[in-house]
Amino acid sequence: MSGAERHPEKNYDPARVEPRWYAWWLERGYFHSEPRRGGRPYCIVIPPPNVTGILHMGHALNNTIQDVLIRWRRMQGYNAVWVPGTDHAGIATQNVVERELQKGGKSRHDLGREEFLQRVWVWKERYGSTIIGQLKRLGASCDWQRERFTMDEGLSNAVSEVFVRLYEKGLIYRGNYIINWCPRCQTALSDEESEHREVEGKLYYIRYPVHGGRKKEFVTVATTRPETMLGDVAVAVNPRDGRYKQLIGSALRLPILQRQLRVIGDDFVDPEFGTGAVKVTPAHDPNDFEIARRHDLAPVNVMNPDGTINDNGGPYAGLDRFECRRKILEDLQEQGLLEKVENHRHAVGHCYRCDTIVEPRLSRQWFVRMKQLARPAIDAVREGRIRFVPERWTKVYMDWMENIRDWCISRQIWWGHRIPIFYCRKCDNQWASRSLPARCPRCGAADIGQDEDVLDTWFSSWLWPFSVFGWPEDTPELRFYYPTSTLVTASEIIFFWVARMI
């Protein structure tokens, strides 16, 4: 044996040494766990990385912490399991694949739904494999025999099962509400997916002439979004505001379009904001939507899904929303109806995936009633069955859960779990089904179709801790490992993921 073979190397070469040790661990099954009677379970499910690309340093830190915990518990004698997997990440993955298509001058619509989804599956296999390889290269001691993907057959069955159960209990419904709409992704977003950031904007003071009044008789309203005035149906004032009390019930003329509007009194209006008079645009503002419902005012939608103005916008039809804003301000200035413009710092929603400014938009979507589901989740934390570390995040969780709103779960994209709602074209029946039906259960017709939308990515993610163990089947793994012991995750997804799982 040569001297080089007899003596240890002077420099440690991790690229050469670590793969050999890792392969040895795998060969001997050191990371694998099976349920066993009398064993003490310790379970971590990985926050599944999105298959949008490769892992970054944040993933490396997070998974190192999980690895430390799982190895420590193994050494203490626990029957410890760390379940790995990846997330299909609906909007995010569809966006990156669409960008790849755009490089070749194509869109998903050029391909059609089926061919586009085939492209996404190819992407998933490529980057999903890369992610798993990266985790192994980190030395992550996951139970690789239990690797899962959020669109695996078993997990897809769990998604359908939960949807049908909630639908049959009346906790899933379809309705017309103001939702967060991304004109770039052309889909609805949940409140948590609309990231609000403070921006330096403008507050525009616009004069609304009194109908039949003198030339200089008008009511001035303040708005940050003058382009939406095309959808105004009223001007609202606080009924206790002495400046406007006598105007309630009178008529105004909508600048430019000349539509007649009524002045209404509503307690929601803050007399201290702007001039104390606000325009009511129910198709493009959630507060205005509620005001309009109280006063039986029909909404007027002026925007297409891509953020351009539709035919209700009159001479501005076809313009992008921000180009429309610029043109409206020019026209108002020319007509002497733009009183003044002030700097105004305010919060504006942005799409959490593409950073486009979100548009509040009246739309028919699917929702989950969350208040009833939130109550036991609040109790679980109050009673100490679930603990946040650091403890300060408990307050963040509680504040959100105690003020929770219904969750918009439908997305106008193609990649994801298709909503398991079916429609009969013969008798207009609508029903939820765990599997693809052949005929309408009411009339027996075969002319049926499925809802075109897919579910929010987080709808499958909130089932992750038990769906990975075979739920809704009563499996030995589910009985032994669930509920999980520890979750290592980022604070920014307490709302998206953690709260919904609880």
Short mmCIF file of C-alpha atoms in Angstrom, two decimals, residues 15 172 233 268 286 354 362 402:
data_model
loop_
_atom_site.label_atom_id
_atom_site.label_comp_id
_atom_site.label_asym_id
_atom_site.label_seq_id
_atom_site.Cartn_x
_atom_site.Cartn_y
_atom_site.Cartn_z
CA ALA A 15 -17.95 16.46 -2.58
CA ILE A 172 -68.26 25.78 0.29
CA VAL A 233 -73.43 54.38 -9.45
CA PHE A 268 -69.62 53.96 6.46
CA PRO A 286 -65.18 45.97 -1.57
CA CYS A 354 -45.85 38.38 -10.42
CA LEU A 362 -66.62 41.81 -8.87
CA GLU A 402 -60.28 36.14 15.01
#
